[in-house]
């Protein structure tokens, strides 16, 4: 599993950041489970899932630009 290293500015509580990262990971895992469940219910194949993920990635890139994260 990849690791992420974050330098925290002084005054930022490590425990708070760890909690937020854990929550983000849990949300992403729930999203993946949800997509897989919906795909199964709709009888979608792997190609369909690739297309969905491609569209999600495209939307994410646009969202990042809107937030000026790049």
CSV table of N, CA, C and O in Angstrom, one decimal:
chain,number,residue,atom,x,y,z
A,1,UNK,N,0.8,-1.2,0.0
A,1,UNK,CA,0.0,0.0,0.0
A,1,UNK,C,0.9,1.2,0.0
A,1,UNK,O,1.8,1.3,0.8
A,2,UNK,N,0.6,2.2,-0.9
A,2,UNK,CA,1.4,3.4,-0.9
A,2,UNK,C,1.3,4.2,0.4
A,2,UNK,O,0.2,4.2,1.1
A,3,UNK,N,2.3,5.0,0.7
A,3,UNK,CA,2.3,5.9,1.9
A,3,UNK,C,2.3,7.3,1.4
A,3,UNK,O,2.9,7.6,0.4
A,4,UNK,N,1.7,8.2,2.2
A,4,UNK,CA,1.7,9.6,2.0
A,4,UNK,C,2.4,10.3,3.1
A,4,UNK,O,2.1,10.0,4.3
A,5,UNK,N,3.3,11.2,2.8
A,5,UNK,CA,4.0,11.9,3.9
A,5,UNK,C,3.6,13.4,3.7
A,5,UNK,O,3.6,13.9,2.7
A,6,UNK,N,3.2,13.9,4.8
A,6,UNK,CA,2.7,15.3,4.9
A,6,UNK,C,3.5,16.1,5.9
A,6,UNK,O,3.6,15.6,7.1
A,7,UNK,N,4.0,17.2,5.5
A,7,UNK,CA,4.7,18.1,6.5
A,7,UNK,C,3.6,19.0,7.1
A,7,UNK,O,2.9,19.7,6.3
A,8,UNK,N,3.5,19.0,8.4
A,8,UNK,CA,2.5,19.8,9.0
A,8,UNK,C,3.1,21.1,9.6
A,8,UNK,O,4.2,21.1,10.2
A,9,UNK,N,2.4,22.2,9.3
A,9,UNK,CA,2.9,23.5,9.9
A,9,UNK,C,2.8,23.4,11.4
A,9,UNK,O,2.0,22.7,12.0
A,10,UNK,N,3.6,24.2,12.1
A,10,UNK,CA,3.5,24.2,13.5
A,10,UNK,C,2.2,24.7,14.0
A,10,UNK,O,1.5,25.5,13.3
A,11,UNK,N,1.7,24.1,15.0
A,11,UNK,CA,0.3,24.4,15.5
A,11,UNK,C,-0.8,23.5,15.0
A,11,UNK,O,-1.9,23.5,15.5
A,12,UNK,N,-0.5,22.8,13.9
A,12,UNK,CA,-1.5,21.9,13.3
A,12,UNK,C,-1.4,20.6,14.1
A,12,UNK,O,-0.3,20.0,14.1
A,13,UNK,N,-2.5,20.1,14.6
A,13,UNK,CA,-2.4,18.9,15.4
A,13,UNK,C,-2.4,17.7,14.5
A,13,UNK,O,-3.2,17.5,13.6
A,14,UNK,N,-1.4,16.8,14.8
A,14,UNK,CA,-1.2,15.6,14.0
A,14,UNK,C,-2.5,14.7,14.1
A,14,UNK,O,-2.9,14.1,13.1
A,15,UNK,N,-3.0,14.6,15.3
A,15,UNK,CA,-4.2,13.7,15.5
A,15,UNK,C,-5.3,14.2,14.6
A,15,UNK,O,-6.1,13.3,14.1
A,16,UNK,N,-5.5,15.5,14.5
A,16,UNK,CA,-6.6,16.0,13.7
A,16,UNK,C,-6.4,15.6,12.2
A,16,UNK,O,-7.4,15.2,11.6
A,17,UNK,N,-5.2,15.8,11.7
A,17,UNK,CA,-4.9,15.5,10.3
A,17,UNK,C,-5.1,14.0,10.1
A,17,UNK,O,-5.7,13.6,9.1
A,18,UNK,N,-4.6,13.2,11.0
A,18,UNK,CA,-4.8,11.7,10.8
A,18,UNK,C,-6.2,11.3,10.8
A,18,UNK,O,-6.6,10.5,10.0
A,19,UNK,N,-7.0,11.9,11.7
A,19,UNK,CA,-8.5,11.6,11.7
A,19,UNK,C,-9.1,12.0,10.3
A,19,UNK,O,-9.9,11.2,9.8
A,20,UNK,N,-8.8,13.2,9.8
A,20,UNK,CA,-9.4,13.6,8.6
A,20,UNK,C,-9.0,12.7,7.4
A,20,UNK,O,-9.8,12.4,6.5
A,21,UNK,N,-7.7,12.3,7.4
A,21,UNK,CA,-7.2,11.4,6.3
A,21,UNK,C,-7.9,10.1,6.4
A,21,UNK,O,-8.4,9.5,5.4
A,22,UNK,N,-8.1,9.5,7.6
A,22,UNK,CA,-8.8,8.3,7.8
A,22,UNK,C,-10.2,8.4,7.3
A,22,UNK,O,-10.7,7.5,6.6
A,23,UNK,N,-10.9,9.5,7.6
A,23,UNK,CA,-12.3,9.7,7.2
A,23,UNK,C,-12.3,9.8,5.6
A,23,UNK,O,-13.2,9.2,5.0
A,24,UNK,N,-11.3,10.4,5.0
A,24,UNK,CA,-11.3,10.5,3.6
A,24,UNK,C,-11.1,9.2,2.9
A,24,UNK,O,-11.8,8.8,1.9
A,25,UNK,N,-10.2,8.4,3.5
A,25,UNK,CA,-10.0,7.0,3.0
A,25,UNK,C,-11.3,6.2,3.2
A,25,UNK,O,-11.7,5.4,2.2
A,26,UNK,N,-11.9,6.3,4.3
A,26,UNK,CA,-13.2,5.5,4.5
A,26,UNK,C,-14.2,5.9,3.5
A,26,UNK,O,-15.0,5.1,3.0
A,27,UNK,N,-14.3,7.2,3.2
A,27,UNK,CA,-15.3,7.7,2.2
A,27,UNK,C,-15.0,7.2,0.8
A,27,UNK,O,-15.9,6.8,0.1
A,28,UNK,N,-13.7,7.2,0.5
A,28,UNK,CA,-13.3,6.7,-0.8
A,28,UNK,C,-13.6,5.2,-0.9
A,28,UNK,O,-14.1,4.7,-2.0
A,29,UNK,N,-13.3,4.4,0.1
A,29,UNK,CA,-13.6,3.0,0.1
A,29,UNK,C,-15.1,2.7,0.0
A,29,UNK,O,-15.6,1.8,-0.7
A,30,UNK,N,-15.9,3.6,0.7
A,30,UNK,CA,-17.4,3.4,0.6
A,30,UNK,C,-17.8,3.8,-0.8
A,30,UNK,O,-18.8,3.1,-1.4
A,31,UNK,N,-17.2,4.8,-1.5
A,31,UNK,CA,-17.6,5.1,-2.9
A,31,UNK,C,-17.3,3.9,-3.8
A,31,UNK,O,-18.1,3.6,-4.6
A,32,UNK,N,-16.1,3.3,-3.6
A,32,UNK,CA,-15.8,2.2,-4.5
A,32,UNK,C,-16.8,1.0,-4.3
A,32,UNK,O,-17.2,0.4,-5.2
A,33,UNK,N,-17.1,0.7,-3.0
A,33,UNK,CA,-18.1,-0.3,-2.7
A,33,UNK,C,-19.4,0.0,-3.4
A,33,UNK,O,-20.1,-0.9,-3.9
A,34,UNK,N,-19.8,1.3,-3.3
A,34,UNK,CA,-21.1,1.7,-3.8
A,34,UNK,C,-21.1,1.5,-5.3
A,34,UNK,O,-22.1,0.9,-5.9
A,35,UNK,N,-20.1,1.9,-6.0
A,35,UNK,CA,-20.0,1.8,-7.5
A,35,UNK,C,-20.0,0.3,-7.9
A,35,UNK,O,-20.7,0.0,-8.8
A,36,UNK,N,-19.3,-0.5,-7.1
A,36,UNK,CA,-19.3,-1.9,-7.5
A,36,UNK,C,-20.7,-2.5,-7.3
A,36,UNK,O,-21.1,-3.4,-8.1
A,37,UNK,N,-21.4,-2.1,-6.2
A,37,UNK,CA,-22.7,-2.7,-5.9
A,37,UNK,C,-23.7,-2.2,-7.0
A,37,UNK,O,-24.4,-3.1,-7.5
A,38,UNK,N,-23.6,-1.0,-7.4
A,38,UNK,CA,-24.5,-0.5,-8.5
A,38,UNK,C,-24.2,-1.2,-9.8
A,38,UNK,O,-25.1,-1.6,-10.5
A,39,UNK,N,-22.9,-1.3,-10.1
A,39,UNK,CA,-22.5,-2.0,-11.3
A,39,UNK,C,-23.1,-3.5,-11.3
A,39,UNK,O,-23.6,-3.9,-12.4
A,40,UNK,N,-23.0,-4.1,-10.2
A,40,UNK,CA,-23.5,-5.5,-10.1
A,40,UNK,C,-25.0,-5.5,-10.3
A,40,UNK,O,-25.5,-6.4,-11.1
A,41,UNK,N,-25.7,-4.6,-9.7
A,41,UNK,CA,-27.2,-4.6,-9.8
A,41,UNK,C,-27.6,-4.2,-11.2
A,41,UNK,O,-28.7,-4.7,-11.7
A,42,UNK,N,-26.8,-3.4,-11.9
A,42,UNK,CA,-27.2,-3.0,-13.3
A,42,UNK,C,-26.6,-4.0,-14.3
A,42,UNK,O,-26.7,-3.7,-15.5
A,43,UNK,N,-25.9,-5.0,-13.8
A,43,UNK,CA,-25.2,-5.9,-14.7
A,43,UNK,C,-24.3,-5.3,-15.7
A,43,UNK,O,-24.2,-5.6,-16.9
A,44,UNK,N,-23.4,-4.4,-15.2
A,44,UNK,CA,-22.4,-3.7,-16.0
A,44,UNK,C,-21.2,-4.5,-16.0
A,44,UNK,O,-20.8,-5.2,-15.1
A,45,UNK,N,-20.4,-4.4,-17.1
A,45,UNK,CA,-19.2,-5.2,-17.2
A,45,UNK,C,-18.0,-4.3,-16.9
A,45,UNK,O,-18.1,-3.1,-16.6
A,46,UNK,N,-16.8,-4.9,-17.0
A,46,UNK,CA,-15.6,-4.1,-16.7
A,46,UNK,C,-15.4,-2.9,-17.6
A,46,UNK,O,-14.9,-1.9,-17.2
A,47,UNK,N,-15.7,-3.0,-18.8
A,47,UNK,CA,-15.6,-1.9,-19.8
A,47,UNK,C,-16.5,-0.8,-19.4
A,47,UNK,O,-16.1,0.4,-19.5
A,48,UNK,N,-17.7,-1.1,-18.9
A,48,UNK,CA,-18.6,0.0,-18.4
A,48,UNK,C,-18.0,0.7,-17.2
A,48,UNK,O,-18.1,1.9,-17.1
A,49,UNK,N,-17.4,-0.1,-16.3
A,49,UNK,CA,-16.8,0.5,-15.1
A,49,UNK,C,-15.6,1.3,-15.5
A,49,UNK,O,-15.4,2.4,-14.9
A,50,UNK,N,-14.9,0.9,-16.5
A,50,UNK,CA,-13.7,1.8,-16.9
A,50,UNK,C,-14.2,3.1,-17.4
A,50,UNK,O,-13.6,4.1,-17.2
A,51,UNK,N,-15.3,3.1,-18.2
A,51,UNK,CA,-15.9,4.3,-18.7
A,51,UNK,C,-16.4,5.2,-17.6
A,51,UNK,O,-16.2,6.4,-17.6
A,52,UNK,N,-17.1,4.6,-16.6
A,52,UNK,CA,-17.5,5.4,-15.5
A,52,UNK,C,-16.4,6.0,-14.7
A,52,UNK,O,-16.4,7.2,-14.4
A,53,UNK,N,-15.3,5.3,-14.5
A,53,UNK,CA,-14.1,5.8,-13.8
A,53,UNK,C,-13.5,6.9,-14.6
A,53,UNK,O,-13.0,7.9,-14.1
A,54,UNK,N,-13.4,6.7,-15.9
A,54,UNK,CA,-12.9,7.7,-16.8
A,54,UNK,C,-13.7,9.0,-16.7
A,54,UNK,O,-13.1,10.1,-16.6
A,55,UNK,N,-15.0,8.9,-16.7
A,55,UNK,CA,-15.8,10.1,-16.6
A,55,UNK,C,-15.6,10.8,-15.2
A,55,UNK,O,-15.6,12.0,-15.1
A,56,UNK,N,-15.5,9.9,-14.2
A,56,UNK,CA,-15.3,10.5,-12.8
A,56,UNK,C,-14.0,11.2,-12.7
A,56,UNK,O,-13.9,12.3,-12.1
A,57,UNK,N,-12.9,10.6,-13.3
A,57,UNK,CA,-11.6,11.3,-13.3
A,57,UNK,C,-11.7,12.6,-14.1
A,57,UNK,O,-11.1,13.6,-13.6
A,58,UNK,N,-12.4,12.6,-15.2
A,58,UNK,CA,-12.5,13.9,-16.0
A,58,UNK,C,-13.2,15.0,-15.1
A,58,UNK,O,-12.8,16.1,-15.1
A,59,UNK,N,-14.3,14.6,-14.4
A,59,UNK,CA,-15.0,15.5,-13.6
A,59,UNK,C,-14.1,16.0,-12.4
A,59,UNK,O,-14.1,17.1,-12.1
A,60,UNK,N,-13.3,15.1,-11.9
A,60,UNK,CA,-12.4,15.4,-10.8
A,60,UNK,C,-11.4,16.4,-11.2
A,60,UNK,O,-11.1,17.4,-10.5
A,61,UNK,N,-10.8,16.3,-12.4
A,61,UNK,CA,-9.8,17.2,-13.0
A,61,UNK,C,-10.5,18.6,-13.1
A,61,UNK,O,-9.8,19.6,-12.8
A,62,UNK,N,-11.7,18.6,-13.6
A,62,UNK,CA,-12.4,19.9,-13.8
A,62,UNK,C,-12.6,20.6,-12.4
A,62,UNK,O,-12.5,21.8,-12.3
A,63,UNK,N,-13.0,19.8,-11.4
A,63,UNK,CA,-13.3,20.2,-10.1
A,63,UNK,C,-12.0,20.8,-9.5
A,63,UNK,O,-12.0,21.9,-8.9
A,64,UNK,N,-10.9,20.1,-9.7
A,64,UNK,CA,-9.6,20.6,-9.2
A,64,UNK,C,-9.2,22.0,-9.8
A,64,UNK,O,-8.7,22.9,-9.1
A,65,UNK,N,-9.5,22.1,-11.1
A,65,UNK,CA,-9.2,23.4,-11.7
A,65,UNK,C,-10.1,24.5,-11.1
A,65,UNK,O,-9.6,25.6,-10.9
A,66,UNK,N,-11.4,24.2,-10.9
A,66,UNK,CA,-12.3,25.2,-10.3
A,66,UNK,C,-11.8,25.6,-8.9
A,66,UNK,O,-11.9,26.8,-8.6
A,67,UNK,N,-11.3,24.7,-8.2
A,67,UNK,CA,-10.8,25.0,-6.8
A,67,UNK,C,-9.4,25.5,-6.8
A,67,UNK,O,-8.8,25.9,-5.8
A,68,UNK,N,-8.8,25.6,-8.0
A,68,UNK,CA,-7.4,26.0,-8.2
A,68,UNK,C,-6.4,25.2,-7.4
A,68,UNK,O,-5.5,25.7,-6.7
A,69,UNK,N,-6.6,23.9,-7.4
A,69,UNK,CA,-5.7,22.9,-6.7
A,69,UNK,C,-4.5,22.5,-7.5
A,69,UNK,O,-3.6,21.8,-7.1
A,70,UNK,N,-4.5,22.9,-8.8
A,70,UNK,CA,-3.4,22.6,-9.7
A,70,UNK,C,-2.6,23.9,-10.0
A,70,UNK,O,-3.1,24.9,-10.1
